[in-house]
Tab-separated table of C-alpha atoms in Angstrom:
chain	number	residue	atom	x	y	z
A	5	UNK	CA	60.749	49.931	134.319
A	6	UNK	CA	59.652	50.051	130.605
A	7	UNK	CA	61.873	51.371	127.926
A	8	UNK	CA	59.483	54.339	127.368
A	9	UNK	CA	59.877	55.186	131.085
A	10	UNK	CA	63.692	54.917	130.829
A	11	UNK	CA	63.951	57.077	127.853
A	12	UNK	CA	61.606	59.684	129.314
A	13	UNK	CA	63.521	59.932	132.634
A	14	UNK	CA	66.713	60.337	130.713
A	15	UNK	CA	65.183	63.577	129.215
A	16	UNK	CA	63.900	64.915	132.521
A	17	UNK	CA	64.858	65.176	136.201
A	18	UNK	CA	61.819	63.569	137.335
A	19	UNK	CA	62.202	60.546	139.642
A	20	UNK	CA	59.029	58.958	138.549
A	21	UNK	CA	56.939	58.888	135.291
A	22	UNK	CA	53.200	58.808	135.063
A	23	UNK	CA	52.931	56.794	131.875
A	24	UNK	CA	49.142	56.832	131.745
A	25	UNK	CA	49.138	60.527	132.005
A	26	UNK	CA	51.714	61.066	129.219
A	27	UNK	CA	50.038	58.595	126.959
A	28	UNK	CA	46.736	60.548	127.340
A	29	UNK	CA	48.455	63.799	126.515
A	30	UNK	CA	50.181	62.266	123.491
A	31	UNK	CA	46.865	60.653	122.300
A	32	UNK	CA	45.065	63.983	122.563
A	33	UNK	CA	47.645	66.546	121.424
A	34	UNK	CA	50.111	64.390	119.512
A	35	UNK	CA	48.884	65.660	116.144
A	36	UNK	CA	48.208	69.198	117.361
A	37	UNK	CA	49.483	72.253	115.129
A	38	UNK	CA	49.104	75.943	115.808
A	39	UNK	CA	46.652	77.940	113.637
A	40	UNK	CA	49.660	79.566	111.916
A	41	UNK	CA	50.918	76.054	110.825
A	42	UNK	CA	47.477	75.024	109.649
A	43	UNK	CA	47.158	78.323	107.551
A	44	UNK	CA	50.577	77.843	106.065
A	45	UNK	CA	49.617	74.284	105.127
A	46	UNK	CA	46.277	75.425	103.732
A	47	UNK	CA	47.881	78.060	101.701
A	48	UNK	CA	50.467	75.639	100.432
A	49	UNK	CA	47.957	73.007	99.246
A	50	UNK	CA	45.599	75.668	97.962
A	51	UNK	CA	48.404	77.066	95.697
A	52	UNK	CA	49.162	73.637	94.548
A	53	UNK	CA	45.524	72.964	93.802
A	54	UNK	CA	45.163	76.198	92.009
A	55	UNK	CA	48.254	75.440	89.925
A	56	UNK	CA	47.030	71.978	89.138
A	57	UNK	CA	43.667	73.379	87.947
A	58	UNK	CA	45.436	75.846	85.903
A	59	UNK	CA	47.605	73.236	84.243
A	60	UNK	CA	44.456	71.001	83.566
A	61	UNK	CA	42.733	74.078	81.882
A	62	UNK	CA	45.827	74.883	79.876
A	63	UNK	CA	46.260	71.263	78.771
A	64	UNK	CA	42.518	71.038	77.846
A	65	UNK	CA	42.866	74.261	75.737
A	66	UNK	CA	45.865	72.875	74.096
A	67	UNK	CA	44.107	69.678	73.303
A	68	UNK	CA	41.124	71.451	71.938
A	69	UNK	CA	43.518	73.663	69.750
A	70	UNK	CA	45.288	70.559	68.534
A	71	UNK	CA	42.076	68.893	67.567
A	72	UNK	CA	41.071	72.024	65.682
A	73	UNK	CA	44.326	72.226	63.858
A	74	UNK	CA	44.079	68.463	62.984
A	75	UNK	CA	40.482	69.019	61.656
A	76	UNK	CA	41.623	72.066	59.720
A	77	UNK	CA	44.618	70.097	58.362
A	78	UNK	CA	42.430	67.224	57.366
A	79	UNK	CA	40.137	69.564	55.612
A	80	UNK	CA	42.934	71.285	53.730
A	81	UNK	CA	44.274	67.822	52.665
A	82	UNK	CA	40.814	66.764	51.398
A	83	UNK	CA	40.519	70.134	49.452
A	84	UNK	CA	43.934	69.647	48.026
A	85	UNK	CA	43.137	66.105	46.929
A	86	UNK	CA	39.898	67.344	45.373
A	87	UNK	CA	41.696	70.229	43.563
A	88	UNK	CA	44.491	67.828	42.374
A	89	UNK	CA	41.847	65.471	40.939
A	90	UNK	CA	39.949	68.321	39.174
A	91	UNK	CA	43.338	69.511	37.631
A	92	UNK	CA	44.073	66.002	36.359
A	93	UNK	CA	40.588	65.711	35.054
A	94	UNK	CA	40.945	68.979	33.171
A	95	UNK	CA	44.320	67.912	31.817
A	96	UNK	CA	42.864	64.670	30.595
A	97	UNK	CA	39.902	66.524	28.973
A	98	UNK	CA	42.151	68.922	27.226
A	99	UNK	CA	44.482	66.161	25.960
A	100	UNK	CA	41.389	64.261	24.685
A	101	UNK	CA	40.103	67.344	23.055
A	102	UNK	CA	43.392	68.011	21.299
A	103	UNK	CA	43.836	64.441	19.987
A	104	UNK	CA	42.750	63.891	16.333
A	105	UNK	CA	39.792	61.431	15.776
A	106	UNK	CA	40.462	58.558	13.416
A	107	UNK	CA	38.252	55.618	12.115
A	108	UNK	CA	39.104	52.231	13.638
A	109	UNK	CA	40.880	50.995	10.465
A	110	UNK	CA	43.369	53.832	10.728
A	111	UNK	CA	43.704	53.219	14.571
A	112	UNK	CA	44.610	49.504	13.816
A	113	UNK	CA	47.308	50.491	11.294
A	114	UNK	CA	48.777	52.994	13.776
A	115	UNK	CA	48.970	50.286	16.378
A	116	UNK	CA	50.635	47.990	13.818
A	117	UNK	CA	53.182	50.570	12.987
A	118	UNK	CA	53.936	51.254	16.685
A	119	UNK	CA	54.673	47.541	17.198
A	120	UNK	CA	56.765	47.210	14.050
A	121	UNK	CA	57.956	50.459	12.520
A	122	UNK	CA	59.441	48.390	9.699
A	123	UNK	CA	56.186	47.231	8.385
A	124	UNK	CA	56.044	47.621	4.545
A	125	UNK	CA	53.686	50.133	3.026
A	126	UNK	CA	52.038	47.495	1.027
A	127	UNK	CA	50.785	45.792	4.220
A	128	UNK	CA	49.810	49.044	5.874
A	129	UNK	CA	47.880	50.051	2.741
A	130	UNK	CA	46.021	46.716	2.659
A	131	UNK	CA	45.151	47.116	6.376
A	132	UNK	CA	43.874	50.755	5.822
A	133	UNK	CA	41.433	49.958	3.109
A	134	UNK	CA	39.569	52.693	1.222
A	135	UNK	CA	38.169	54.310	4.276
A	136	UNK	CA	41.606	54.520	5.957
A	137	UNK	CA	43.244	56.028	2.881
A	138	UNK	CA	40.402	58.614	2.624
A	139	UNK	CA	40.996	59.455	6.260
A	140	UNK	CA	44.803	59.966	5.741
A	141	UNK	CA	43.952	62.181	2.688
A	142	UNK	CA	41.788	64.370	4.930
A	143	UNK	CA	44.628	64.802	7.278
A	144	UNK	CA	46.911	65.800	4.530
A	145	UNK	CA	44.254	68.379	3.295
A	146	UNK	CA	43.660	69.962	6.688
A	147	UNK	CA	47.247	70.185	7.854
A	148	UNK	CA	50.097	71.559	5.530
A	149	UNK	CA	52.668	69.853	7.596
A	150	UNK	CA	51.753	66.528	6.018
A	151	UNK	CA	51.806	67.669	2.325
A	152	UNK	CA	49.579	65.829	-0.123
A	153	UNK	CA	49.795	62.917	-2.323
A	154	UNK	CA	52.714	60.645	-1.905
A	155	UNK	CA	53.099	57.565	0.094
A	156	UNK	CA	55.702	59.305	2.269
A	157	UNK	CA	53.288	61.887	3.393
A	158	UNK	CA	50.792	59.129	4.442
A	159	UNK	CA	53.508	57.373	6.309
A	160	UNK	CA	54.248	60.738	7.942
A	161	UNK	CA	50.576	61.015	9.153
A	162	UNK	CA	50.651	57.456	10.558
A	163	UNK	CA	53.940	58.117	12.490
A	164	UNK	CA	52.568	61.497	13.735
A	165	UNK	CA	49.513	59.560	15.147
A	166	UNK	CA	51.690	56.906	16.631
A	167	UNK	CA	53.905	59.404	18.415
A	168	UNK	CA	51.305	62.097	19.426
A	169	UNK	CA	48.233	59.890	20.101
A	170	UNK	CA	44.716	59.751	18.658
A	171	UNK	CA	41.100	59.047	19.499
A	172	UNK	CA	39.271	56.228	17.799
A	173	UNK	CA	36.082	57.519	16.060
A	174	UNK	CA	32.864	56.231	17.566
A	175	UNK	CA	30.970	55.244	14.566
A	176	UNK	CA	27.200	55.577	14.540
A	177	UNK	CA	25.503	52.187	14.709
A	178	UNK	CA	22.083	51.266	13.117
A	179	UNK	CA	19.562	48.473	12.912
A	180	UNK	CA	17.422	47.998	9.801
A	181	UNK	CA	13.748	47.648	10.901
A	182	UNK	CA	11.282	46.074	8.644
A	183	UNK	CA	8.551	48.530	7.670
A	184	UNK	CA	4.840	48.156	6.536
A	185	UNK	CA	4.655	44.420	7.534
A	186	UNK	CA	2.090	42.189	9.165
A	187	UNK	CA	4.737	41.331	11.709
A	188	UNK	CA	6.123	44.190	13.847
A	189	UNK	CA	9.542	44.836	15.426
A	190	UNK	CA	11.430	42.548	13.089
A	191	UNK	CA	14.869	43.399	11.882
A	192	UNK	CA	17.450	42.429	9.343
A	193	UNK	CA	19.998	40.003	10.521
A	194	UNK	CA	23.311	39.035	8.713
A	195	UNK	CA	25.131	35.690	8.997
A	196	UNK	CA	28.782	36.894	8.784
A	197	UNK	CA	30.033	33.459	8.035
A	198	UNK	CA	27.838	32.818	5.034
A	199	UNK	CA	26.907	36.453	3.920
A	200	UNK	CA	23.194	35.464	3.950
A	201	UNK	CA	20.443	37.713	5.519
A	202	UNK	CA	17.199	36.981	7.307
A	203	UNK	CA	14.512	38.787	9.231
A	204	UNK	CA	13.853	38.083	12.936
A	205	UNK	CA	13.216	39.697	16.295
A	206	UNK	CA	15.325	42.409	17.734
A	207	UNK	CA	17.046	40.026	20.061
A	208	UNK	CA	17.760	36.405	19.648
A	209	UNK	CA	18.311	33.504	22.075
A	210	UNK	CA	21.056	32.186	19.890
A	211	UNK	CA	23.982	33.855	17.948
A	212	UNK	CA	25.548	30.969	15.980
A	213	UNK	CA	28.954	31.513	17.770
A	214	UNK	CA	28.523	35.277	17.380
A	215	UNK	CA	28.283	34.885	13.577
A	216	UNK	CA	24.959	36.711	13.354
A	217	UNK	CA	24.463	40.407	14.060
A	218	UNK	CA	21.777	43.061	13.443
A	219	UNK	CA	23.773	46.156	14.446
A	220	UNK	CA	25.918	47.864	11.545
A	221	UNK	CA	27.691	50.882	10.590
A	222	UNK	CA	26.671	52.624	7.381
A	223	UNK	CA	29.730	51.225	5.700
A	224	UNK	CA	28.821	47.722	6.750
A	225	UNK	CA	25.181	48.216	5.453
A	226	UNK	CA	26.530	49.259	2.089
A	227	UNK	CA	28.469	45.945	1.782
A	228	UNK	CA	25.459	43.760	2.642
A	229	UNK	CA	24.271	41.990	-0.420
A	230	UNK	CA	26.159	44.446	-2.586
A	231	UNK	CA	24.292	47.448	-1.186
A	232	UNK	CA	20.884	46.080	-1.660
A	233	UNK	CA	19.775	47.607	1.726
A	234	UNK	CA	21.087	51.110	1.185
A	235	UNK	CA	18.030	53.390	1.068
A	236	UNK	CA	15.858	50.297	0.890
A	237	UNK	CA	12.260	51.485	1.231
A	238	UNK	CA	11.185	48.225	2.978
A	239	UNK	CA	13.483	48.946	5.971
A	240	UNK	CA	13.845	51.855	8.336
A	241	UNK	CA	17.247	52.974	9.514
A	242	UNK	CA	17.059	52.931	13.375
A	243	UNK	CA	20.023	54.466	15.285
A	244	UNK	CA	21.379	52.407	18.153
A	245	UNK	CA	21.408	54.263	21.445
A	246	UNK	CA	24.467	54.189	23.689
A	247	UNK	CA	24.541	51.279	26.149
A	248	UNK	CA	21.879	49.409	24.049
């Protein structure tokens, strides 16, 4: 007798067991459930599926909301950065507008004074030159805080510029173009090493170690050949454009 038959007999009062019949019954009805059980299982899994779908939809909405918030936050950061830059630009412009404009000779003396506040006036005066002294006089005329006249007042102006800042005057530059000549587009050139002048094309292939130039300020023109080219009818004063 098989173990299955022994165990089945122990549960029943039958003297014999039709194993084949029982196996057929188990094969056919072993997984059988009542309609009520099937409905209960169906309801259970339907609820689980509904809850899962609801959670998926909820999660999707949250993700969409988060992405929207991130996009809005990024936009706000970008706007804030742009506004910050505009404010800094405006501050810079206001500061630049408020700073006094001085010629380059005065700027050099101010920087000298900043590096060495004990620099004697004689050295400062020599570095200023006539143009620089005239500039300081203008400051003293325009602002009563600086007084007028004495050396102490001029030192006061220089220290004021050193502490509060300044802008270097952008001097207008010119070329002296030869007029009414058989050759056209020729300009005055100056050899700074020798002080001699010559006429040549607007641009040269050589510069003699940067000793020759044909662009000048009005002050520089006045010094060439002891002022011989100031209002010289043979030359036309041509302004140099920015970036030229």
